[in-house]
Structures are given as C-alpha cells and as structure tokens.
Short mmCIF file of C-alpha atoms in Angstrom, two decimals:
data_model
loop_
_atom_site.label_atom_id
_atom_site.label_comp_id
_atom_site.label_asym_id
_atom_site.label_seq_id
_atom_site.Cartn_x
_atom_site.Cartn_y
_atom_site.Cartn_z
CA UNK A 61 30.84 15.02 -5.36
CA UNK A 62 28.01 12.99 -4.07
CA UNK A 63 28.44 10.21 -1.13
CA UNK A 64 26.96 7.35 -0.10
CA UNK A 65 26.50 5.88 3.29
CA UNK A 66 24.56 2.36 3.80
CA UNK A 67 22.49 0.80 6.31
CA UNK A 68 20.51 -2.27 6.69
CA UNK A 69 17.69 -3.08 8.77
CA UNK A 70 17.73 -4.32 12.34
CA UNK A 71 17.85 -8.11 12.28
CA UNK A 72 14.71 -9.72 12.56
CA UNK A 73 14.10 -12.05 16.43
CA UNK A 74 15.08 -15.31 15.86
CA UNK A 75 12.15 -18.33 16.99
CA UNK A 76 11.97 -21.56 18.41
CA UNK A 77 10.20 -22.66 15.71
CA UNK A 78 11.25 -22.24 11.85
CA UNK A 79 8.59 -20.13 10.05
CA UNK A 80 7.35 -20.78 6.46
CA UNK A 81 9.58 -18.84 4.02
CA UNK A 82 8.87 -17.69 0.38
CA UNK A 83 13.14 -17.35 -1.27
CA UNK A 84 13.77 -14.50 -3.66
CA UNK A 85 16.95 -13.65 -5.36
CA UNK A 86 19.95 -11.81 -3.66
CA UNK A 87 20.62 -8.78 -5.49
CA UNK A 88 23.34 -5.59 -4.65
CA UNK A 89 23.96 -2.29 -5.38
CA UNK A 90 27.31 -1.25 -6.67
CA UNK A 91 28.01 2.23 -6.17
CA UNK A 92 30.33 4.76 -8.09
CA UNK A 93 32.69 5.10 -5.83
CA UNK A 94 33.37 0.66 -5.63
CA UNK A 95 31.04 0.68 -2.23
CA UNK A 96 28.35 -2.15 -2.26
CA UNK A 97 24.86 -2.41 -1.02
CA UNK A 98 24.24 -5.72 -0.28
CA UNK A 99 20.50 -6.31 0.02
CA UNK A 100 19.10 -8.21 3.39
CA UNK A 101 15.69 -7.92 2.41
CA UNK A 102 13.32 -7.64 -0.98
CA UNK A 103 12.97 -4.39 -0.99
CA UNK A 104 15.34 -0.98 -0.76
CA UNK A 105 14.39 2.66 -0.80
CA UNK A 106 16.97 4.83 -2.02
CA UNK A 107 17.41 8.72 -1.29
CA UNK A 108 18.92 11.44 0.40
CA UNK A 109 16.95 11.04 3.75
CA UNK A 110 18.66 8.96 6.49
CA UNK A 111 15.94 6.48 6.79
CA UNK A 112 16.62 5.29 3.69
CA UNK A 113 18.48 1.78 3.16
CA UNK A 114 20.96 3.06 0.76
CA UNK A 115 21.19 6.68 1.59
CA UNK A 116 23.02 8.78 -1.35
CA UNK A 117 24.02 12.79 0.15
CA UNK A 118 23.89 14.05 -3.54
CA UNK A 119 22.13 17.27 -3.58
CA UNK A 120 19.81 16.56 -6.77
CA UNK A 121 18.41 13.43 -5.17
CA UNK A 122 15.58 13.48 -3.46
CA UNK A 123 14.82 12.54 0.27
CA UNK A 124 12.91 9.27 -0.98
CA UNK A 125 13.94 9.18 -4.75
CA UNK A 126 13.10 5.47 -5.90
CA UNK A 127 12.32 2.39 -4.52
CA UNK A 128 13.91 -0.93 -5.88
CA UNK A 129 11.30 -4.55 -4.90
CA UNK A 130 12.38 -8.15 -5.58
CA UNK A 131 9.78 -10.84 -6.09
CA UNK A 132 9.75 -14.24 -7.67
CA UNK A 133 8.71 -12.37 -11.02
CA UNK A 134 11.94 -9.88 -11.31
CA UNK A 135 13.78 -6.66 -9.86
CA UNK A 136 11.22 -3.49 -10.29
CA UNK A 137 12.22 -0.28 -10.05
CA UNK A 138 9.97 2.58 -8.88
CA UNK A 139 10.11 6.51 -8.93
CA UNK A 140 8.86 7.91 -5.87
CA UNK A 141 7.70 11.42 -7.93
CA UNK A 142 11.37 12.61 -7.54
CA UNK A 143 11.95 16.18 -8.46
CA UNK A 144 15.05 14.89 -11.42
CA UNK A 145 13.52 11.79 -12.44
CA UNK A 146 15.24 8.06 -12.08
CA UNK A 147 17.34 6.77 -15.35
CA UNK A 148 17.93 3.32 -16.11
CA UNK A 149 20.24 2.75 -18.52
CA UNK A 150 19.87 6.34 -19.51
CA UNK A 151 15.96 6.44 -20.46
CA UNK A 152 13.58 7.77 -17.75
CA UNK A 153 11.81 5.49 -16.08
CA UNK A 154 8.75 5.88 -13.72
CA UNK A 155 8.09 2.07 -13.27
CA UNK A 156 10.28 -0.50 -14.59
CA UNK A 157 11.82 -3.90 -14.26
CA UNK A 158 15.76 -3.77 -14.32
CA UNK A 159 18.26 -6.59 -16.60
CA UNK A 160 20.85 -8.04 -14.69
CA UNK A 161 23.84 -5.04 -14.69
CA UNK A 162 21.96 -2.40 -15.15
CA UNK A 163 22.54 1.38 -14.61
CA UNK A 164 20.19 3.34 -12.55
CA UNK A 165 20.93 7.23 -12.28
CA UNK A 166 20.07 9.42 -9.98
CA UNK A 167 20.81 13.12 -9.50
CA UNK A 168 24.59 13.07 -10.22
CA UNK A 169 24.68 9.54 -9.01
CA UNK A 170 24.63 6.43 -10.51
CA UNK A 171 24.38 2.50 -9.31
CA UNK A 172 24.67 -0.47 -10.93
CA UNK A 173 22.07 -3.57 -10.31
CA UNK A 174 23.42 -6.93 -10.21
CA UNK A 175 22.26 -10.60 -8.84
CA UNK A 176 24.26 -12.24 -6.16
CA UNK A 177 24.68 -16.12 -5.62
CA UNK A 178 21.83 -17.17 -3.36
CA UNK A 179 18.31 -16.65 -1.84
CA UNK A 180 16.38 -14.63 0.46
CA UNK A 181 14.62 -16.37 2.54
CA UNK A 182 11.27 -14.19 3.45
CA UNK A 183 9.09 -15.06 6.09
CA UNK A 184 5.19 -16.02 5.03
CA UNK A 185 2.06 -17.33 7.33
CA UNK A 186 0.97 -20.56 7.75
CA UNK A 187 -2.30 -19.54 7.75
CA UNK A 188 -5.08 -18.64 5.35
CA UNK A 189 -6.75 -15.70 7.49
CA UNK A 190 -5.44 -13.02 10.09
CA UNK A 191 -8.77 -11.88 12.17
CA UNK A 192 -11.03 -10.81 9.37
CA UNK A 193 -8.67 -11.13 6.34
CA UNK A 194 -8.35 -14.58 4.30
CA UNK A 195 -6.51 -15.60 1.78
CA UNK A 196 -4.12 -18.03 0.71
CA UNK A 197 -1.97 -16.15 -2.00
CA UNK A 198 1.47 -15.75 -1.35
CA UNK A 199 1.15 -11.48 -1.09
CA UNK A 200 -1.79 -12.22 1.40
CA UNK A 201 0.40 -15.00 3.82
CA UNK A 202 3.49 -12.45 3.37
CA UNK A 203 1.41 -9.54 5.10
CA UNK A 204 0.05 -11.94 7.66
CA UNK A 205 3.51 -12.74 8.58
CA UNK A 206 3.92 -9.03 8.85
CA UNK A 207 0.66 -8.13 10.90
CA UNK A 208 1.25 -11.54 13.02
CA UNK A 209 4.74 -9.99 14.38
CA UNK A 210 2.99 -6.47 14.57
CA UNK A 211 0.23 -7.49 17.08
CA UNK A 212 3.09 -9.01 19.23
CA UNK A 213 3.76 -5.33 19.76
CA UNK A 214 2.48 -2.46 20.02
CA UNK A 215 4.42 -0.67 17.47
CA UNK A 216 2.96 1.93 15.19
CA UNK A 217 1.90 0.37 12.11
CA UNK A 218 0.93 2.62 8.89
CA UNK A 219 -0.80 0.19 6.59
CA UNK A 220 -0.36 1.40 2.33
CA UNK A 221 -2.42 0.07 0.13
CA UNK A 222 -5.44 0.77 -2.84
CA UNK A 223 -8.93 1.79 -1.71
CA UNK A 224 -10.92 -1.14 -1.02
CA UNK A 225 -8.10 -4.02 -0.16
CA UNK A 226 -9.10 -4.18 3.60
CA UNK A 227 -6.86 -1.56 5.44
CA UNK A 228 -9.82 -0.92 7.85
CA UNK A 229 -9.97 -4.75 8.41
CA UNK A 230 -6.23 -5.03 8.86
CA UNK A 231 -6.12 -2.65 11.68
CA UNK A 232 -9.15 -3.96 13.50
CA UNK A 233 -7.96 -7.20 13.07
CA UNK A 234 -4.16 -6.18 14.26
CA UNK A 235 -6.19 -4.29 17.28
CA UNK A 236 -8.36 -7.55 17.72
CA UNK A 237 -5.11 -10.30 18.05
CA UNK A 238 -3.14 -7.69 20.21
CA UNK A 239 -2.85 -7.17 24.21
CA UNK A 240 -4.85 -4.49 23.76
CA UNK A 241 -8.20 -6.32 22.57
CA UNK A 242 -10.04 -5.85 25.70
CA UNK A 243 -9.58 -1.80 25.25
CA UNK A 244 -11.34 0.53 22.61
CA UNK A 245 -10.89 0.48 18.98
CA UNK A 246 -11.90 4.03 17.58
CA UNK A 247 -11.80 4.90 13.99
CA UNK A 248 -10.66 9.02 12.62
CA UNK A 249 -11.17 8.81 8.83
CA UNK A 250 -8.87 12.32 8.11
CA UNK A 251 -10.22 12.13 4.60
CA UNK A 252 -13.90 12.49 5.89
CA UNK A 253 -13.88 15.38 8.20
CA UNK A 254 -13.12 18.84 7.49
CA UNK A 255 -10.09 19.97 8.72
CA UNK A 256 -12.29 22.91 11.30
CA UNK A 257 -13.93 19.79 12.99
CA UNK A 258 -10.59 16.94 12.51
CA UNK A 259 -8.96 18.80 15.02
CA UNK A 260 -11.67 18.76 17.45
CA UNK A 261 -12.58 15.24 16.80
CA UNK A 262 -8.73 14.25 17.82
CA UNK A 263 -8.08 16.37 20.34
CA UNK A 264 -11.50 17.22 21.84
CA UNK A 265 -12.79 20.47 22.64
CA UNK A 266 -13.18 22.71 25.88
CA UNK A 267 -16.54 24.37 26.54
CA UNK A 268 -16.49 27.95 24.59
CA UNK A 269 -13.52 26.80 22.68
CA UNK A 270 -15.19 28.30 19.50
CA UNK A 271 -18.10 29.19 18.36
CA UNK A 272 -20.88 25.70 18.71
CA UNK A 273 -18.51 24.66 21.56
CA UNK A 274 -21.55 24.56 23.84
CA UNK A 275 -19.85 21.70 26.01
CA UNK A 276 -16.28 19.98 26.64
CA UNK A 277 -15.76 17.14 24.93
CA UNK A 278 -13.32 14.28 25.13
CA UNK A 279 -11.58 13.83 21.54
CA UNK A 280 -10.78 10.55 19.84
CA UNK A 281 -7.34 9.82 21.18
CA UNK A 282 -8.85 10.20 25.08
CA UNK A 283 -11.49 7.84 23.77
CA UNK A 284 -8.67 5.04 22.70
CA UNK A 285 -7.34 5.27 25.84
CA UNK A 286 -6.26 1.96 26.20
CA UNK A 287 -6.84 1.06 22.68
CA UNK A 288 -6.19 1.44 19.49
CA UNK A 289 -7.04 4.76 17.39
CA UNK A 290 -7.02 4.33 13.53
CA UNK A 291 -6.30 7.50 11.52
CA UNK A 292 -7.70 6.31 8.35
CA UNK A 293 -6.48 7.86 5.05
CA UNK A 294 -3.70 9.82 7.01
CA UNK A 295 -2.51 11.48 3.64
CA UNK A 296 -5.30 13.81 3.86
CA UNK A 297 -4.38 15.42 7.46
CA UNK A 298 -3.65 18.94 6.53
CA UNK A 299 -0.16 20.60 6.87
CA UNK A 300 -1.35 22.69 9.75
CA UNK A 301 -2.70 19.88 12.46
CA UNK A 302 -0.06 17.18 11.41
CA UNK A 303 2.28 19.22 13.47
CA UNK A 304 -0.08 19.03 16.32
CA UNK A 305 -0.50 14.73 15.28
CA UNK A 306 3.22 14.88 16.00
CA UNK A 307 3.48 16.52 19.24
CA UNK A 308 0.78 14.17 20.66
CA UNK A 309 3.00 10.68 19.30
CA UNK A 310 6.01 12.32 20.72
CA UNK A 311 4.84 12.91 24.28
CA UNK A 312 2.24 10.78 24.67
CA UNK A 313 -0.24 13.50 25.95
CA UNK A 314 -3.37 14.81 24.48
CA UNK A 315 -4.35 18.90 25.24
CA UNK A 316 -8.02 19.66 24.09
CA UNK A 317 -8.97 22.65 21.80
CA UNK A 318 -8.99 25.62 24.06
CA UNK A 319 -7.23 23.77 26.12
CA UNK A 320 -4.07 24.68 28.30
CA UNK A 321 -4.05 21.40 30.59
CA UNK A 322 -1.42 18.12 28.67
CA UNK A 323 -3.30 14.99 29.46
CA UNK A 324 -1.30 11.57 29.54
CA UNK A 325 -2.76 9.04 27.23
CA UNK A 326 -1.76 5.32 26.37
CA UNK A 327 -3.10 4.26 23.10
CA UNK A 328 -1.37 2.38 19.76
CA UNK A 329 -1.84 3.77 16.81
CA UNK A 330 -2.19 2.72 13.52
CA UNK A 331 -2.67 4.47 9.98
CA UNK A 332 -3.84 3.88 6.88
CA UNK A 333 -3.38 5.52 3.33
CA UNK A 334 -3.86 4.78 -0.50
CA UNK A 335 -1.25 7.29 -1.35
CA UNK A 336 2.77 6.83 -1.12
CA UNK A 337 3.63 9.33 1.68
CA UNK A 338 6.91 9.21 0.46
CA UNK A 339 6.21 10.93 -2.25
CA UNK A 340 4.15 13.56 -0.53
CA UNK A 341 7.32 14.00 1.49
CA UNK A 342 8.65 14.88 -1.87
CA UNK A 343 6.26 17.38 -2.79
CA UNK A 344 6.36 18.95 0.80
CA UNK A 345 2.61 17.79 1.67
CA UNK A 346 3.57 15.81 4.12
CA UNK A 347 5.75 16.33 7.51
CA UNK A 348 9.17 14.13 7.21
CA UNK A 349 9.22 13.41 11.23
CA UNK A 350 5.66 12.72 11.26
CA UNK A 351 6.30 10.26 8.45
CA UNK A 352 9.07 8.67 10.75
CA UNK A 353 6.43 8.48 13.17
CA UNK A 354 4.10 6.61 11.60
CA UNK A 355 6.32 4.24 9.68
CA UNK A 356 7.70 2.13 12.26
CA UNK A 357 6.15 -0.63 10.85
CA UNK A 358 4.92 -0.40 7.34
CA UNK A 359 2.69 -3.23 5.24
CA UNK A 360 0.91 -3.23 2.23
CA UNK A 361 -2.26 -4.48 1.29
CA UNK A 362 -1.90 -5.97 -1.87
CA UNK A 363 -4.91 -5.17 -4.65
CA UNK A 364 -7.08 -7.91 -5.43
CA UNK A 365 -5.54 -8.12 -9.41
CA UNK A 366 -2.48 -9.22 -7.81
CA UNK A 367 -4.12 -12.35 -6.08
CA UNK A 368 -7.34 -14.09 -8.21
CA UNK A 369 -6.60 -17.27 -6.64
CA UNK A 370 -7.94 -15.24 -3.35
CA UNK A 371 -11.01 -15.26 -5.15
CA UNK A 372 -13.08 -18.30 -3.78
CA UNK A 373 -11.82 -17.35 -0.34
CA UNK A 374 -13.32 -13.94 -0.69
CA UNK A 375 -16.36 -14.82 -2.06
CA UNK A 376 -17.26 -17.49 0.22
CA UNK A 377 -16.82 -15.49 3.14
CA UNK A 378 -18.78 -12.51 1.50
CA UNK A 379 -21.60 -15.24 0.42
CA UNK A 380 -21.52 -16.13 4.17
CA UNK A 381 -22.47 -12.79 5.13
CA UNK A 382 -24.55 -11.64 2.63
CA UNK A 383 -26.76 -15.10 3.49
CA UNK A 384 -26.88 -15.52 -0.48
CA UNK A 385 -29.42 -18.54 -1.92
CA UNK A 386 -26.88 -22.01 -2.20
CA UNK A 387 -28.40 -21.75 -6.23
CA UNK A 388 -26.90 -18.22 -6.68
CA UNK A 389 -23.85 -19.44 -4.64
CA UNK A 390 -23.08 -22.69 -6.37
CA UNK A 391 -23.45 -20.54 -9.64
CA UNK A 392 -21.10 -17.64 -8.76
CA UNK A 393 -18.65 -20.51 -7.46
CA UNK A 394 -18.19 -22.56 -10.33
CA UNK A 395 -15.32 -22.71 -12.69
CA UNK A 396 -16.22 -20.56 -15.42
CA UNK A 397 -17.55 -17.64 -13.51
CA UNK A 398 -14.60 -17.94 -11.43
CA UNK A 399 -12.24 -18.05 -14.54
CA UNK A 400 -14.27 -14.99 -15.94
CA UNK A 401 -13.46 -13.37 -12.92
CA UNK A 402 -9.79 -13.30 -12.45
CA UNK A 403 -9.88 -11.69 -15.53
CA UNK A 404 -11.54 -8.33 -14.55
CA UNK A 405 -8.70 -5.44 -13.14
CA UNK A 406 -11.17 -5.36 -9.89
CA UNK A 407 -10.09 -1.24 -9.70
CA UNK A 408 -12.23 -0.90 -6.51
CA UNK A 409 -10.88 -4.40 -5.25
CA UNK A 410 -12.45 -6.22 -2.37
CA UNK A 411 -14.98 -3.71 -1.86
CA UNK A 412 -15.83 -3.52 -5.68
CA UNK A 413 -16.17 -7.35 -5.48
CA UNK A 414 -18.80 -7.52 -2.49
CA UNK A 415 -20.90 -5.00 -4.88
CA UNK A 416 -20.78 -7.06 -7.39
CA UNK A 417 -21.90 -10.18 -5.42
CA UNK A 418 -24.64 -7.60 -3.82
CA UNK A 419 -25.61 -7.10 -7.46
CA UNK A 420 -25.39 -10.50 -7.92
CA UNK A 421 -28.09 -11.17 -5.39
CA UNK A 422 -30.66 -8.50 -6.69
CA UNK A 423 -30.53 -10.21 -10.35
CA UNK A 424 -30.54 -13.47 -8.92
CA UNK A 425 -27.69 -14.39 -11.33
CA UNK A 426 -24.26 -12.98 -11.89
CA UNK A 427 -24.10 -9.69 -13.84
CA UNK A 428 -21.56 -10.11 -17.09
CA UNK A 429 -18.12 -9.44 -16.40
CA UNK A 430 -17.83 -6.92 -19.08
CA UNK A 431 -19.83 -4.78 -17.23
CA UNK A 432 -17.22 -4.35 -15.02
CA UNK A 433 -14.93 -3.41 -17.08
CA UNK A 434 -16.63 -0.63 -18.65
CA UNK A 435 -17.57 1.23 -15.09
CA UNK A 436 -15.74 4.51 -14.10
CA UNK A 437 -12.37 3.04 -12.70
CA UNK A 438 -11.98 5.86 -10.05
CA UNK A 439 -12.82 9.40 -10.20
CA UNK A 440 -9.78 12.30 -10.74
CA UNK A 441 -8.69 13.73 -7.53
CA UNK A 442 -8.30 17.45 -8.21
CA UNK A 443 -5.71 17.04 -4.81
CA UNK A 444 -3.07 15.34 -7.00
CA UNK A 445 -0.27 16.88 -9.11
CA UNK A 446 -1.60 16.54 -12.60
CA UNK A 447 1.52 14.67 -13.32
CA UNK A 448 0.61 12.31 -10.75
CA UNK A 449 -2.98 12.31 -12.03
CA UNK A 450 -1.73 11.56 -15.70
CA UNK A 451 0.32 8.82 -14.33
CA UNK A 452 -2.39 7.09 -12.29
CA UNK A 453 -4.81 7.83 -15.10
CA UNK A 454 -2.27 6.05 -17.77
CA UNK A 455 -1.45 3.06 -15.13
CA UNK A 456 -5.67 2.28 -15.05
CA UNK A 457 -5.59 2.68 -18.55
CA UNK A 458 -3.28 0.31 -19.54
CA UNK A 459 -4.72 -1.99 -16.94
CA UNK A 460 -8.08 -2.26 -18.17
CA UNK A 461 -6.64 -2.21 -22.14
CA UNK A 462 -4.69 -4.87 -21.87
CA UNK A 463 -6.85 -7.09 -19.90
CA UNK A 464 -9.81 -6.34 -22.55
CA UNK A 465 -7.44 -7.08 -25.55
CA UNK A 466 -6.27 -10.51 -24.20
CA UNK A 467 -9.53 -11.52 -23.02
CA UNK A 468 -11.00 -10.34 -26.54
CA UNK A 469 -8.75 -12.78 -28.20
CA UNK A 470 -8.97 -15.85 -25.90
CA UNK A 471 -5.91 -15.30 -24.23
CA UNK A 472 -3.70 -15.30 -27.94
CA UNK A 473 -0.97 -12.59 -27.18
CA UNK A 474 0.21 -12.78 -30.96
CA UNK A 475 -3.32 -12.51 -32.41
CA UNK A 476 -3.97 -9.50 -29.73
CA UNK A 477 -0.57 -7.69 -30.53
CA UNK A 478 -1.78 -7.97 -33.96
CA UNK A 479 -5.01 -6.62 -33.71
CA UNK A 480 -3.82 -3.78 -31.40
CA UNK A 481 -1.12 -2.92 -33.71
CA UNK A 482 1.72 -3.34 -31.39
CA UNK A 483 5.08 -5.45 -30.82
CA UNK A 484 3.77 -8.75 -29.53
CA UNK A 485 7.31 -8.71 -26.88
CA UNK A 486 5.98 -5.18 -26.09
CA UNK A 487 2.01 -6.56 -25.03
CA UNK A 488 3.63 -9.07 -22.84
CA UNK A 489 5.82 -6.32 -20.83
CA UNK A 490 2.17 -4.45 -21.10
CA UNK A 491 0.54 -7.80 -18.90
CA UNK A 492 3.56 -8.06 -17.05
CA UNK A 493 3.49 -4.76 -15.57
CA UNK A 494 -0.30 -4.64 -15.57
CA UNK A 495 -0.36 -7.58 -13.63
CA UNK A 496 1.93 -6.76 -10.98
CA UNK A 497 0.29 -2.99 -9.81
#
C-alpha cells in the first residue's frame, strides 16, 4: 500500500513594490487515496525522496520519478530516467503534455491531473539584461527574476541548463550584482580536469603530498575566500571526491591534500550542469545529500530555440564585441536573415550563434542557414546510459527533422505532413514538442 505525504514550498518574501508577473493555470493532483496536491507554483517534482513536492512512499517509485511544468503553452510531463517508467493514461511516456483528467502512474501509484479555477501569478523582471545576460523573452525575464532574488543572498545556486546558454555568464553575473563583488570569482570546470588533479585543484595540496607535489599549494576554495567559486559542469565530479565536496559545504572548512590541519573558509558557491542530476541520483552517479546541497536554489537557462525573439538582443551585443563592419551588421540585422534565423534548432545555442557571426565576419557576409543545420548537432557521450543516449539522440533528431520539413515547405504543415508521410495532427505535436526542449 503506497502513501503519500505533500508539501509545498516556503512562501516567497512579500515587497513594497508589486513585481511584474507572467499568470499560468492552477492545476492539482488528485491522489488515490482522495488526498489533493494543490499546486503553488508551475512546476512539481514527484518521487519517493522527501524533497520532493508531492512525495509518494511507494517502493517502485523512484527518489525523483517525474517532473510535471506548467507554462502558457500546456501541462508537460517529464520522466526523470525512473527505473519503472511514468504512464499516462496507461502508455509510457518519457516526455509528454497531459489532457485535462488525466491518469499518470507511477510504481503502484497513480494520480489524476486536473485544472483548477484561477491563475498563478509568477514573478518575471522588468528588465532586459541581468549583468552580462540580455534578453527580453519571457523564459529570459523569468530567470532574471530568479537570479535577481538569488544575488540578494548568498544562497547556493546550481544553475541547469544546455551547453552554450550562458551558465558561466549567469554565475559571474550573480557573483558580480551580489555583496560579494569586491571578493574573488574563481572558476573549477569538474568536466575539464582529471579527477588525480580535481582534487588538488579544490582542496590544494601540501608539499610531498604525492608524487610532483614539489610545493604547498592553496586550492580553489582558499582562493574564493571571500568570493564566489563556480564548479562548472558539477555532473562530472566523480563518486569518490563528491563525498569530500560535501564535507567541505557542510562545515565550511577546507583541509589540503596531505593535509591533517581543517581550515575555515567563507565563500558562496554556485554550480553549473547540462545534465538533470536528478536523474543521476536515479542511476546512483550522483550523491543524494550533495544534491540537497547544491540545490538550494535551482534555475534554468533556457536554450536559445526556446527564445528567437532574443535574437537581435544577442546579436547586437555579440556585434558589439566582435567590432563587426556596420555593412556586415546592418545585413545580419535585417528582417529576412533574422526570420531565417529563428528557424535554425541553434543545438550549440548562444555559443553556436557567436560562431556563426565569427564566421560571418571572415566571409564578409552571412553563411546560409542550411549550413547549420547540417553540422554535427553534438557528439555521443560514451558517459551516458545508452538509453539516455538514444533518447537525447532521438530528441535532436526530431528537432532538426521537423524544423527542416516545415521550413522546406514554407511553413505549410499539411503540405509537409504530406510529403513526410505522416498524420498532419501528429507533425504539429512533432513542432510542439520540438519547440518547447
């Protein structure tokens, strides 16, 4: 017999002044047993772990089992790689959107979805840019609400997003608008640096601590002291020193390789990562209570697909720094190449747009589009479950597919349903989804 506890998040500070809001729809959970979860926010992971907003003590769920967002486009459901799978409606789902009543199972559980009379108001920014970020979509104002509150504090923040949407910038720029801005700002990419020098770069090293030790050396966290340190791509700290990553956020103290001597240290951090680290809680790569560490405050950085009216934003300020020729400018700015633009998937997002403006400025003239389109998305990471692998393989597929098919046809979803072979109502669930990774 499975049961179900709820909990909701702590409410949010009230202000002086009203913030700009963005209003989604209310939506609840109805449980098996008659309980409800009624939702105070767009978002709600579900699972056996405690931290979870509906938590469900049925042994064949999973710790973080699925997550369920709200947004002015529908209810989507999401599998977090959960070892029995999620059902909706009794078909297995890894990412779906959810009718009105629906079922969702899970383990021996099951919940049904329903909307609720009224809105939730969410908070956005008033503003276009946060330090170094712009942009003036709705997903970009949402996480500078988010990162506005965060450098009021100096909470740990673990930033989630694709490679190349600015998680770097976001925590320089959270470090930057902080109290601490006068104090260090060191970077630890975890993903860079084997894991027989990671733990010396953190922690530091005492002379003769192994062999090439020749002198002591303070690590990065003594070198944030008073700062900010950034552990980019957190995901890839190995099982054996996250222990060790724990220990130091616990108790605040820092002992060097070699080492017997606990020194204090007073640093914020912040993290990065392109992968869920739910999911690696899942698979048992990654430590639950380091997780809770490092998830005090979590915000995404949305992909650049799912904001192409950030587009002029991005490229001016890229222009700007790139000191690019007012012809080539005026060229890459105008309607057409900007049209021809939001079309392309951008798999490599911001970072895959500044090389294209780079390339754009060695041709003197814009490169085609459909050039783009037909580069490498992203290499396979042997590190991944294959099933994981498939799935992100299938996801980038269907992504750059669909994009190619409409675009192919002018934007005709009958005549490109046709010519594909498919159910037209099936394409546009294809650049629904598409459209929203």
């Amino acid at each position: 017999m499975s049961g179900i506890s709820l909990t909701s998040p702590a409410d949010r500070a009230t202000e002086a002044r009203p913030r700009p809001a963005h209003a989604v729809r209310r939506f609840e959970l109805q449980v098996a047993d008659g309980e409800t979860y009624a939702a105070t926010s767009d978002r709600c992971t579900i699972g056996s772990d405690p931290r979870c907003q509906l938590v469900v003590a049925d042994r064949a769920v999973s710790r973080f089992h699925c997550e369920l967002t709200i947004d002015e486009r529908g209810a989507r459901l999401r599998d977090l790689d959960s070892r029995n799978g999620t059902f909706i409606d009794g078909i297995e789902v890894r990412d779906a959107y959810l009718r009105n009543q629906a079922t969702i199972e899970i383990g021996t559980s099951r919940l049904v979805f329903r909307y609720v009379t009224g809105e939730l108001n969410l908070p956005i920014s008033a503003h276009t840019s946060f330090g170094s970020l712009v942009g003036a979509s709705l997903s970009m104002r949402t996480m500078f609400a988010q990162l506005e509150r965060a450098a009021a504090t100096s909470a740990t923040v673990l930033l989630e997003g694709e490679t190349g949407t600015g998680k770097e910038e976001a925590a320089e720029s959270l470090h930057r608008n902080g109290s601490r801005r006068e104090g260090p700002f060191v970077v630890v990419d975890c993903g860079a640096i084997p894991p027989t020098l990671l733990e010396s770069t953190l922690f530091g090293h005492e002379r003769g601590a192994y062999t090439g030790a020749v002198e002591h050396r303070d690590g990065a966290f003594v070198e944030a002291d008073g700062g900010t340190i950034f552990h980019d791509e957190i995901g890839e700290l190995s099982l054996d020193l996250q222990p060790k990553l724990l220990r130091v956020l616990e108790r605040r103290t820092v002992c060097r390789v070699g080492g017997s001597r606990h020194e204090p240290i007073d640093v914020r951090i912040i993290a990065a990562t392109n992968r869920d680290l739910r999911t690696q809680v899942n698979a048992g790569r990654f430590r639950s209570d380091l997780y809770y560490r490092l998830a005090v405050v979590r915000i995404r950085t949305p992909p650049l697909r799912e904001r192409p009216e950030d587009l002029p934003l991005l490229m001016e300020k890229i222009l700007d720094r790139l000191a690019a020729p007012d012809a080539l400018r005026a060229r890459l700015l105008e309607a057409d190449a900007l049209a021809a633009m939001a079309t392309a998937t951008w798999p490599g997002n911001v970072r895959e747009l500044r090389n294209y403006l780079e390339r754009s400025m060695v041709y003197d003239q814009p490169p085609p589009i459909a050039e783009m389109e037909h580069e490498p998305a992203s290499a396979i990471d042997p590190r991944l479950s294959y099933e994981e692998a498939r799935r992100h393989a299938l996801a980038e597929f269907q992504r750059q597919y669909t994009a190619a098919l409409v675009r192919a046809h002018g934007g005709n979803v009958t005549q490109a349903a046709r010519a594909a072979g498919i159910d037209r109502v099936y394409l546009h669930r294809l650049i629904r989804r598409t459209t929203m990774r």
